[in-house]
Structures are given as C-alpha cells and as structure tokens.
Tab-separated table of C-alpha atoms and ligand atoms in Angstrom:
chain	number	residue	atom	x	y	z
A	1	MET	CA	155.101	130.468	58.951
A	2	LEU	CA	153.661	128.572	55.834
A	3	ILE	CA	156.120	125.612	55.279
A	4	ARG	CA	154.908	123.843	52.163
A	5	ARG	CA	154.129	126.483	49.785
A	6	PRO	CA	153.117	125.592	45.945
A	7	PRO	CA	154.410	128.429	43.660
A	8	ASP	CA	150.943	129.874	43.091
A	9	ILE	CA	150.472	130.912	46.413
A	10	PRO	CA	152.007	134.482	47.467
A	11	PRO	CA	154.897	134.255	49.644
A	12	SER	CA	153.142	136.368	52.525
A	13	GLU	CA	155.749	135.292	55.393
A	14	ILE	CA	158.864	136.682	53.120
A	15	THR	CA	157.074	139.805	51.716
A	16	PRO	CA	159.918	142.405	52.963
A	17	HIS	CA	158.592	144.822	55.145
A	18	SER	CA	159.831	147.508	53.074
A	19	VAL	CA	157.260	146.256	50.243
A	20	TYR	CA	154.605	146.320	52.869
A	21	LEU	CA	155.550	149.791	53.970
A	22	ARG	CA	155.773	151.155	50.538
A	23	ARG	CA	152.364	149.826	49.984
A	24	ARG	CA	151.275	151.547	53.018
A	25	GLU	CA	152.690	154.865	52.448
A	26	LEU	CA	150.732	154.833	48.966
A	27	LEU	CA	147.570	153.843	51.078
A	28	ALA	CA	148.224	156.405	53.390
A	29	GLY	CA	148.256	158.890	50.525
A	30	LEU	CA	145.252	157.894	49.189
A	31	ALA	CA	143.354	157.878	52.824
A	32	GLY	CA	143.949	161.363	52.927
A	33	LEU	CA	142.188	162.287	49.511
A	34	ALA	CA	139.303	159.742	50.376
A	35	ALA	CA	139.052	160.974	53.832
A	36	PHE	CA	135.718	162.181	53.453
A	37	SER	CA	134.446	159.047	52.034
A	38	THR	CA	135.550	157.002	54.794
A	39	LEU	CA	133.489	158.975	57.591
A	40	PRO	CA	130.542	156.683	57.322
A	41	SER	CA	132.328	153.406	57.953
A	42	LEU	CA	133.889	155.282	60.933
A	43	ALA	CA	131.009	156.191	62.273
A	44	ALA	CA	129.442	152.653	61.907
A	45	ARG	CA	131.998	151.224	64.255
A	46	ALA	CA	131.286	150.995	68.133
A	47	ALA	CA	131.799	153.938	69.793
A	48	PRO	CA	134.779	154.251	71.614
A	49	THR	CA	134.642	153.663	75.304
A	50	ALA	CA	136.737	154.874	78.433
A	51	PHE	CA	138.552	152.018	80.296
A	52	ALA	CA	140.585	152.170	83.675
A	53	LYS	CA	144.065	152.036	83.258
A	54	ASN	CA	145.014	148.376	84.026
A	55	PRO	CA	148.494	147.506	85.854
A	56	PHE	CA	149.045	144.692	83.165
A	57	SER	CA	149.289	147.648	80.363
A	58	THR	CA	152.733	148.588	78.923
A	59	ASP	CA	153.164	152.437	78.310
A	60	GLU	CA	154.948	151.967	75.288
A	61	THR	CA	153.770	153.502	71.905
A	62	VAL	CA	150.874	151.848	70.756
A	63	THR	CA	150.867	150.322	67.126
A	64	ARG	CA	148.657	152.679	64.538
A	65	ARG	CA	145.302	150.890	64.237
A	66	GLU	CA	145.573	150.966	60.545
A	67	ASP	CA	148.728	148.788	60.829
A	68	ALA	CA	146.948	146.332	63.150
A	69	THR	CA	143.967	145.885	61.270
A	70	SER	CA	145.706	145.487	57.676
A	71	TYR	CA	148.837	143.569	58.590
A	72	ASN	CA	147.500	140.186	59.832
A	73	ASN	CA	147.773	136.462	60.197
A	74	PHE	CA	144.455	134.824	59.887
A	75	TYR	CA	144.769	132.014	57.119
A	76	GLU	CA	140.962	131.321	57.324
A	77	PHE	CA	141.168	134.368	54.964
A	78	GLY	CA	144.288	133.892	53.215
A	79	THR	CA	147.973	133.403	53.599
A	80	ASP	CA	148.919	136.965	52.637
A	81	LYS	CA	149.278	139.730	55.315
A	82	ALA	CA	146.663	141.792	53.621
A	83	ASP	CA	144.117	138.862	52.883
A	84	PRO	CA	142.599	138.874	56.293
A	85	ALA	CA	141.697	142.802	55.722
A	86	ALA	CA	140.180	142.281	52.019
A	87	ASN	CA	138.152	138.747	52.828
A	88	ALA	CA	136.887	138.835	56.561
A	89	GLY	CA	134.343	141.494	56.331
A	90	PRO	CA	131.559	139.412	55.147
A	91	LEU	CA	132.052	137.181	58.243
A	92	THR	CA	129.069	136.774	60.005
A	93	THR	CA	129.556	137.039	63.514
A	94	THR	CA	125.940	137.421	64.939
A	95	PRO	CA	124.590	135.119	66.334
A	96	TRP	CA	127.785	133.478	67.821
A	97	SER	CA	128.118	130.970	70.334
A	98	VAL	CA	130.847	128.836	72.062
A	99	SER	CA	130.590	125.476	73.216
A	100	ILE	CA	132.440	124.737	76.238
A	101	ASP	CA	132.950	120.945	76.829
A	102	GLY	CA	134.914	118.049	78.199
A	103	LEU	CA	135.924	118.044	81.969
A	104	VAL	CA	133.704	120.641	83.484
A	105	ALA	CA	130.935	120.323	85.817
A	106	LYS	CA	128.774	122.763	83.832
A	107	PRO	CA	129.158	122.244	80.216
A	108	ALA	CA	127.520	124.808	78.276
A	109	THR	CA	127.270	126.360	74.761
A	110	LEU	CA	127.021	130.089	75.420
A	111	THR	CA	125.864	132.784	73.128
A	112	LEU	CA	128.287	135.798	73.024
A	113	GLU	CA	125.893	137.951	74.945
A	114	ASP	CA	125.297	134.987	77.659
A	115	ILE	CA	129.461	135.048	78.002
A	116	LEU	CA	129.603	138.995	78.075
A	117	LYS	CA	126.723	139.333	80.583
A	118	PRO	CA	128.560	138.484	84.088
A	119	VAL	CA	132.110	140.217	82.720
A	120	THR	CA	133.530	143.531	83.126
A	121	LEU	CA	135.424	144.503	80.056
A	122	GLU	CA	138.707	146.225	80.481
A	123	GLU	CA	141.711	147.487	78.265
A	124	ARG	CA	144.869	145.804	78.237
A	125	ILE	CA	147.628	147.177	76.344
A	126	TYR	CA	149.931	144.309	75.271
A	127	ARG	CA	152.954	143.699	73.201
A	128	LEU	CA	152.082	140.936	70.507
A	129	ARG	CA	155.195	138.984	69.151
A	130	CYS	CA	154.343	137.074	66.202
A	131	VAL	CA	156.844	134.255	65.664
A	132	GLU	CA	157.910	135.457	62.253
A	133	GLY	CA	160.072	138.321	63.921
A	134	TRP	CA	157.656	140.915	64.214
A	135	SER	CA	155.782	142.807	66.990
A	136	MET	CA	153.072	145.213	67.630
A	137	VAL	CA	151.570	146.746	70.604
A	138	ILE	CA	147.974	146.536	70.578
A	139	PRO	CA	145.166	148.052	73.148
A	140	TRP	CA	142.552	144.817	73.557
A	141	VAL	CA	139.366	145.273	74.943
A	142	GLY	CA	138.435	142.144	76.904
A	143	PHE	CA	138.108	139.976	80.277
A	144	PRO	CA	140.212	137.166	81.782
A	145	LEU	CA	139.734	133.765	80.171
A	146	ALA	CA	139.668	132.592	84.025
A	147	ASP	CA	136.430	134.157	84.424
A	148	LEU	CA	134.915	132.243	81.594
A	149	LEU	CA	136.567	128.945	82.661
A	150	ARG	CA	135.391	129.401	86.395
A	151	ARG	CA	131.794	129.502	85.425
A	152	VAL	CA	131.753	126.093	83.748
A	153	GLU	CA	133.771	124.371	86.697
A	154	PRO	CA	137.046	122.757	85.537
A	155	LEU	CA	136.918	119.251	87.092
A	156	GLY	CA	140.028	118.058	89.080
A	157	SER	CA	140.901	115.853	86.212
A	158	ALA	CA	141.268	118.977	83.804
A	159	LYS	CA	144.762	119.637	82.830
A	160	TYR	CA	144.787	121.524	79.629
A	161	VAL	CA	142.441	123.477	77.518
A	162	ALA	CA	141.997	123.122	73.823
A	163	PHE	CA	140.453	126.112	71.411
A	164	GLU	CA	139.002	125.899	68.061
A	165	THR	CA	138.267	128.362	65.546
A	166	LEU	CA	135.233	128.451	63.407
A	167	VAL	CA	135.038	126.408	60.069
A	168	ARG	CA	132.896	128.108	57.670
A	169	PRO	CA	134.396	127.538	54.217
A	170	ALA	CA	131.062	129.775	52.640
A	171	GLU	CA	132.604	132.704	54.411
A	172	MET	CA	136.272	131.774	54.481
A	173	PRO	CA	137.937	131.658	51.424
A	174	GLY	CA	141.163	130.205	53.044
A	175	GLN	CA	138.750	127.132	53.721
A	176	ARG	CA	137.769	126.609	50.207
A	177	GLY	CA	139.366	125.488	47.084
A	178	LEU	CA	142.349	123.357	45.887
A	179	PHE	CA	145.264	124.480	48.118
A	180	GLN	CA	144.340	124.738	51.498
A	181	PRO	CA	147.312	126.065	53.830
A	182	LEU	CA	146.273	124.591	57.363
A	183	PRO	CA	143.895	121.752	58.414
A	184	TRP	CA	141.021	122.917	59.984
A	185	PRO	CA	139.862	123.734	62.375
A	186	TYR	CA	142.638	125.839	63.618
A	187	ARG	CA	143.412	124.475	67.023
A	188	GLU	CA	145.326	125.899	69.845
A	189	GLY	CA	145.953	124.766	73.612
A	190	LEU	CA	147.195	126.211	76.811
A	191	ARG	CA	148.082	123.992	79.985
A	192	LEU	CA	145.116	124.901	82.724
A	193	ASP	CA	147.467	126.990	84.963
A	194	GLU	CA	148.393	129.117	81.870
A	195	ALA	CA	144.773	129.587	80.819
A	196	MET	CA	144.058	130.593	84.235
A	197	HIS	CA	146.766	133.183	84.400
A	198	PRO	CA	145.509	136.731	84.970
A	199	LEU	CA	147.188	137.600	81.786
A	200	ALA	CA	145.665	135.515	79.523
A	201	ILE	CA	142.504	137.347	78.362
A	202	LEU	CA	139.717	136.814	75.723
A	203	ALA	CA	139.203	139.725	73.522
A	204	THR	CA	135.885	141.280	72.250
A	205	GLY	CA	137.769	144.414	70.904
A	206	MET	CA	140.234	146.814	70.543
A	207	TYR	CA	141.525	150.207	70.500
A	208	GLY	CA	138.889	151.721	72.625
A	209	GLU	CA	136.009	149.613	70.882
A	210	SER	CA	134.213	146.707	72.294
A	211	ARG	CA	133.882	145.031	69.191
A	212	LEU	CA	136.831	143.493	67.106
A	213	PRO	CA	137.538	144.240	63.381
A	214	ASN	CA	136.847	140.706	61.701
A	215	GLN	CA	140.334	140.184	60.750
A	216	ASN	CA	141.523	140.538	64.304
A	217	GLY	CA	139.331	137.535	65.498
A	218	ALA	CA	135.957	138.712	65.900
A	219	PRO	CA	133.895	138.496	67.965
A	220	LEU	CA	136.176	136.631	70.323
A	221	ARG	CA	139.624	135.387	70.341
A	222	LEU	CA	142.350	134.711	72.905
A	223	VAL	CA	145.384	136.953	73.529
A	224	VAL	CA	148.394	135.246	75.628
A	225	PRO	CA	151.018	138.076	75.545
A	226	TRP	CA	153.943	136.297	76.733
A	227	LYS	CA	153.357	133.526	73.834
A	228	TYR	CA	154.243	133.864	70.235
A	229	GLY	CA	150.954	135.325	68.270
A	230	PHE	CA	150.180	132.084	66.989
A	231	LYS	CA	148.895	130.559	70.268
A	232	SER	CA	146.372	133.566	70.329
A	233	ILE	CA	143.449	131.883	68.446
A	234	LYS	CA	140.614	133.873	66.812
A	235	SER	CA	137.217	133.400	66.313
A	236	ILE	CA	136.714	130.929	68.929
A	237	VAL	CA	133.595	128.341	68.813
A	238	ARG	CA	134.996	125.623	70.715
A	239	ILE	CA	136.777	125.347	74.114
A	240	SER	CA	137.407	121.820	75.814
A	241	LEU	CA	138.881	121.146	79.340
A	242	VAL	CA	140.989	117.843	78.555
A	243	GLU	CA	143.313	115.631	80.584
A	244	THR	CA	146.103	115.480	78.123
A	245	GLN	CA	148.161	118.116	75.957
A	246	PRO	CA	145.748	118.887	72.888
A	247	PRO	CA	147.094	118.330	69.297
A	248	THR	CA	147.683	122.455	68.103
A	249	THR	CA	147.891	123.366	64.330
A	250	TRP	CA	151.456	124.710	63.925
A	251	LYS	CA	152.810	121.826	65.957
A	252	ALA	CA	151.068	119.247	64.256
A	253	LEU	CA	152.330	120.781	60.854
A	254	ALA	CA	155.575	121.005	61.716
A	255	ASP	CA	156.760	119.828	65.368
A	256	GLU	CA	160.234	120.676	65.104
A	257	GLU	CA	159.387	124.341	64.487
A	258	TYR	CA	156.410	125.333	66.601
A	259	GLY	CA	156.268	123.793	70.107
A	260	PHE	CA	153.192	123.593	72.543
A	261	TYR	CA	154.466	126.013	74.796
A	262	SER	CA	155.760	128.754	72.398
A	263	ASN	CA	156.770	130.932	75.253
A	264	VAL	CA	158.674	134.105	73.487
A	265	ASN	CA	162.224	133.112	73.889
A	266	PRO	CA	165.266	135.310	72.511
A	267	GLU	CA	167.702	132.401	73.506
A	268	VAL	CA	165.883	129.678	71.582
A	269	ASP	CA	165.990	130.303	67.823
A	270	HIS	CA	163.521	129.101	65.218
A	271	PRO	CA	165.310	126.140	63.362
A	272	ARG	CA	165.291	128.702	59.789
A	273	TRP	CA	165.708	132.277	61.773
A	274	SER	CA	166.771	134.057	64.806
A	275	GLN	CA	164.520	135.007	67.706
A	276	ALA	CA	166.897	137.256	69.250
A	277	THR	CA	165.287	140.305	67.664
A	278	GLU	CA	162.050	141.989	66.656
A	279	ARG	CA	160.812	144.459	64.044
A	280	ARG	CA	158.247	146.751	65.890
A	281	ILE	CA	155.554	147.366	63.086
A	282	GLY	CA	155.874	151.068	62.293
A	283	GLU	CA	159.317	151.403	63.237
A	284	GLY	CA	161.517	152.229	60.036
A	285	SER	CA	161.358	150.027	57.020
A	286	GLY	CA	163.886	148.561	54.373
A	287	LEU	CA	167.291	149.549	55.166
A	288	PHE	CA	166.146	151.720	58.082
A	289	ALA	CA	164.098	149.161	59.979
A	290	LYS	CA	165.338	148.907	63.438
A	291	ARG	CA	165.352	145.766	65.345
A	292	ARG	CA	165.005	145.784	69.194
A	293	PRO	CA	165.914	143.034	71.494
A	294	THR	CA	163.212	140.260	71.956
A	295	LEU	CA	162.654	140.024	75.622
A	296	MET	CA	162.155	136.807	77.630
A	297	PHE	CA	158.146	136.024	77.986
A	298	ASN	CA	157.822	138.726	75.706
A	299	GLY	CA	158.470	141.138	78.564
A	300	TYR	CA	155.953	139.440	80.965
A	301	GLY	CA	158.338	137.094	82.982
A	302	GLU	CA	157.881	138.681	86.210
A	303	GLN	CA	154.095	137.671	85.894
A	304	VAL	CA	154.450	134.557	84.349
A	305	ALA	CA	158.173	132.776	84.725
A	306	GLN	CA	156.945	130.802	87.895
A	307	LEU	CA	154.380	128.906	85.568
A	308	TYR	CA	157.640	127.138	84.305
A	309	ALA	CA	159.973	127.110	87.044
A	310	GLY	CA	162.438	124.158	86.673
A	311	MET	CA	161.333	123.411	83.351
A	312	ASP	CA	163.814	123.143	80.476
A	313	LEU	CA	162.814	125.861	78.022
A	314	ARG	CA	164.930	124.716	75.241
A	315	ALA	CA	163.181	121.124	75.408
A	316	ASN	CA	159.925	122.592	75.912
A	317	TYR	CA	160.042	125.098	73.250
B	401	MTE	N1	142.020	131.047	63.804
B	401	MTE	C1	143.284	131.631	63.577
B	401	MTE	N2	143.813	132.347	64.536
B	401	MTE	C2	144.847	133.059	64.490
B	401	MTE	C3	145.572	132.746	63.246
B	401	MTE	C4	145.138	132.039	62.420
B	401	MTE	O1	145.802	132.067	61.130
B	401	MTE	N3	144.035	131.553	62.393
B	401	MTE	N4	146.955	133.418	63.110
B	401	MTE	C5	147.986	133.531	64.537
B	401	MTE	C6	149.257	134.282	64.147
B	401	MTE	S1	150.380	133.638	63.446
B	401	MTE	C7	149.300	135.940	64.717
B	401	MTE	S2	150.525	136.404	64.677
B	401	MTE	C8	147.932	136.296	65.551
B	401	MTE	C9	148.039	137.757	64.497
B	401	MTE	O2	146.655	138.530	65.099
B	401	MTE	P1	146.483	139.902	64.667
B	401	MTE	O3	145.930	139.532	63.093
B	401	MTE	O4	145.190	140.173	65.866
B	401	MTE	O5	147.593	140.577	64.956
B	401	MTE	O6	146.877	135.281	65.182
B	401	MTE	C10	146.782	134.136	65.623
B	401	MTE	N5	145.641	133.710	65.756
B	402	MO	MO1	152.273	134.812	64.265
C-alpha cells in the first residue's frame, strides 16, 4: 500500500509471495530442529480457552497461526511483512487505557481491565481480505464493538466513530528516524451504524488465546471483516464519536486509491490492480499460487448489504 517509497525502503507490498513462502519453508525446517527450544515461549502464552461456536464464524480452513503472526501489516513497526513480528515484541501493553470521547453522554478513559469486565469474550472465525490482494482466515477472540459504544451512550448527534492507534516512537521503530511511512497516529473510522453492526468486533486475542500477539494489534484492535484489512486498526488508544466523516490515514494519503468505506468489492478495482481475485495465504506459491474469487463484502453481504442500500458503491469506494 505504500505509495511513495524511497529507494532505501524494502518493497514490502511487491515482495513476491513465492519469496515469502520460500523463506517460510526454510523457517519451518529450522523450526523442526529448534522445536525443543521454542517450548518455553509456547508455554508462556495465555492458555487456550474453549469458545462456543458463533453463527458468524466461517468453517473455511483457518490460516496457520505461524502465517497470521509473521506476515503482517503494522507500519508502526516497519513496512516489511516480517517487520511487525520482528519488532513488536517489546511493546508495552500493560498498563493500557483507551480514551472514549466526543459525542457521548459518558466520556471515559478506561483501562483494558475496565473494558473487559462487563463483556463476554467469544471466538469469531472471519475472513480477512487485505486491499493488496491477499487473504487469511483468522479465529479472533473478542466482543462486539457495539457493547463498548453503548456503555458510553452515544448522543443523537454522533454519526461516525473515529479510532486512533498508539504513538510511541520509543517502542515503535516505524515512528522514528528520517523516513516514516505514514503520518501518525494511524487513524480509521466507521459510520456509527457500521460500528454498531454485530459483525464488527474489538479483538483481544486469536487462535483460542485471550491475548493478541503484539504484531496483530495487542492489546485491543478492531476487526471489520467486510472491509479491506486496513480499516481494522490495531492497538487502539482513542475512540471518538463525531458528527462528520473523520479523516482516515490511507484515504488522507491517497484519496483516489483508498476510500472511507473500503468495503471489499470485486467489481471496483484499485486504480493499480484488480480486486476480482485474491491469494489465500497458505494456498500454494509462485507459479502454483491459486487465486480465488473475491466475494462482495468479503462474503458478508447477507449481513451487511442493507447498510449500503441505495448507495453507489463505485462512487463510495
Ligand atoms: N495501527 C495500524 N493498524 C493497522 C495497520 C497498520 O499499519 N497500523 N495495517 C492494516 C492492514 S493494511 C491490515 S491488512 C491489517 C493486518 O492485520 P493482521 O496483521 O493482524 O493480519 O491491519 C490493519 N491495521
Ligand atoms: Mo491491508
């Protein structure tokens, strides 16, 4: 997604998948040898929990955890797909608090513990479609965003929800130095009715664990499965209810390429590539890479199409 890339920056978005997979196979081989030494770190992760099957979950094959935690976009930690896994480990996620402000009756700064106290964590196995043309199937652990928003009592004048990610250059190498790929903080936004939709969740964990790896947006990130992945903002520290459409990072950088809505839509191409098909991470590589058709609203049309009734989805990309 990077649009202005100085020559010294690794071309992460155009790294052929085959290169990534070859690296991965190599790593898998090494992992076999190193299996014994990785046991302590596995044990350190939060214990897997059983979750009731949610009707919104897909039963498609889940992407390997190793892929979902090593092939990431999180530009605060660098623009290469491997950078977040390499650099996000030291991020301090406790204590953590989220300020909720703007057009609400009960503005509050809530610690993560405050946020989690009244909610029931559940598993949601969702497709994730990145605007770059790849996809995964990820078993998130989280709760409906609507639960948190209702708690602060949005006013009638609130029409949009704006989100911001942490700014902490000391722990986020992508926020330091001469070239910074994005203006910080990373910002995203939803229309209030989109934010209240039961498919929109705040995730705190994945793969049966109640905590997220830092590279996936710990300790709290948005997941909006019918929109391109960049809408699913990570490591959230601020949520504001506002009256007008809030500025969002990728739209601000390249308005003609990334719209506010960014609903997954195979019929509306990105100006520089087709959105008709996608590469499911883990399904073949290089010449043998399979592409599968991209589904309208990423396959969630039955649930969300009515949010956009009467809207021109080409104009509102
Ligand atoms: N703060 C922040 N959130 C972000 C991003 C980012 O660079 N910074 N990248 C986005 C993009 S482009 C995608 S595809 C998803 C990737 O989520 P994953 O790494 O957990 O698969 O995170 C999104 N959220
Ligand atoms: Mo993305």
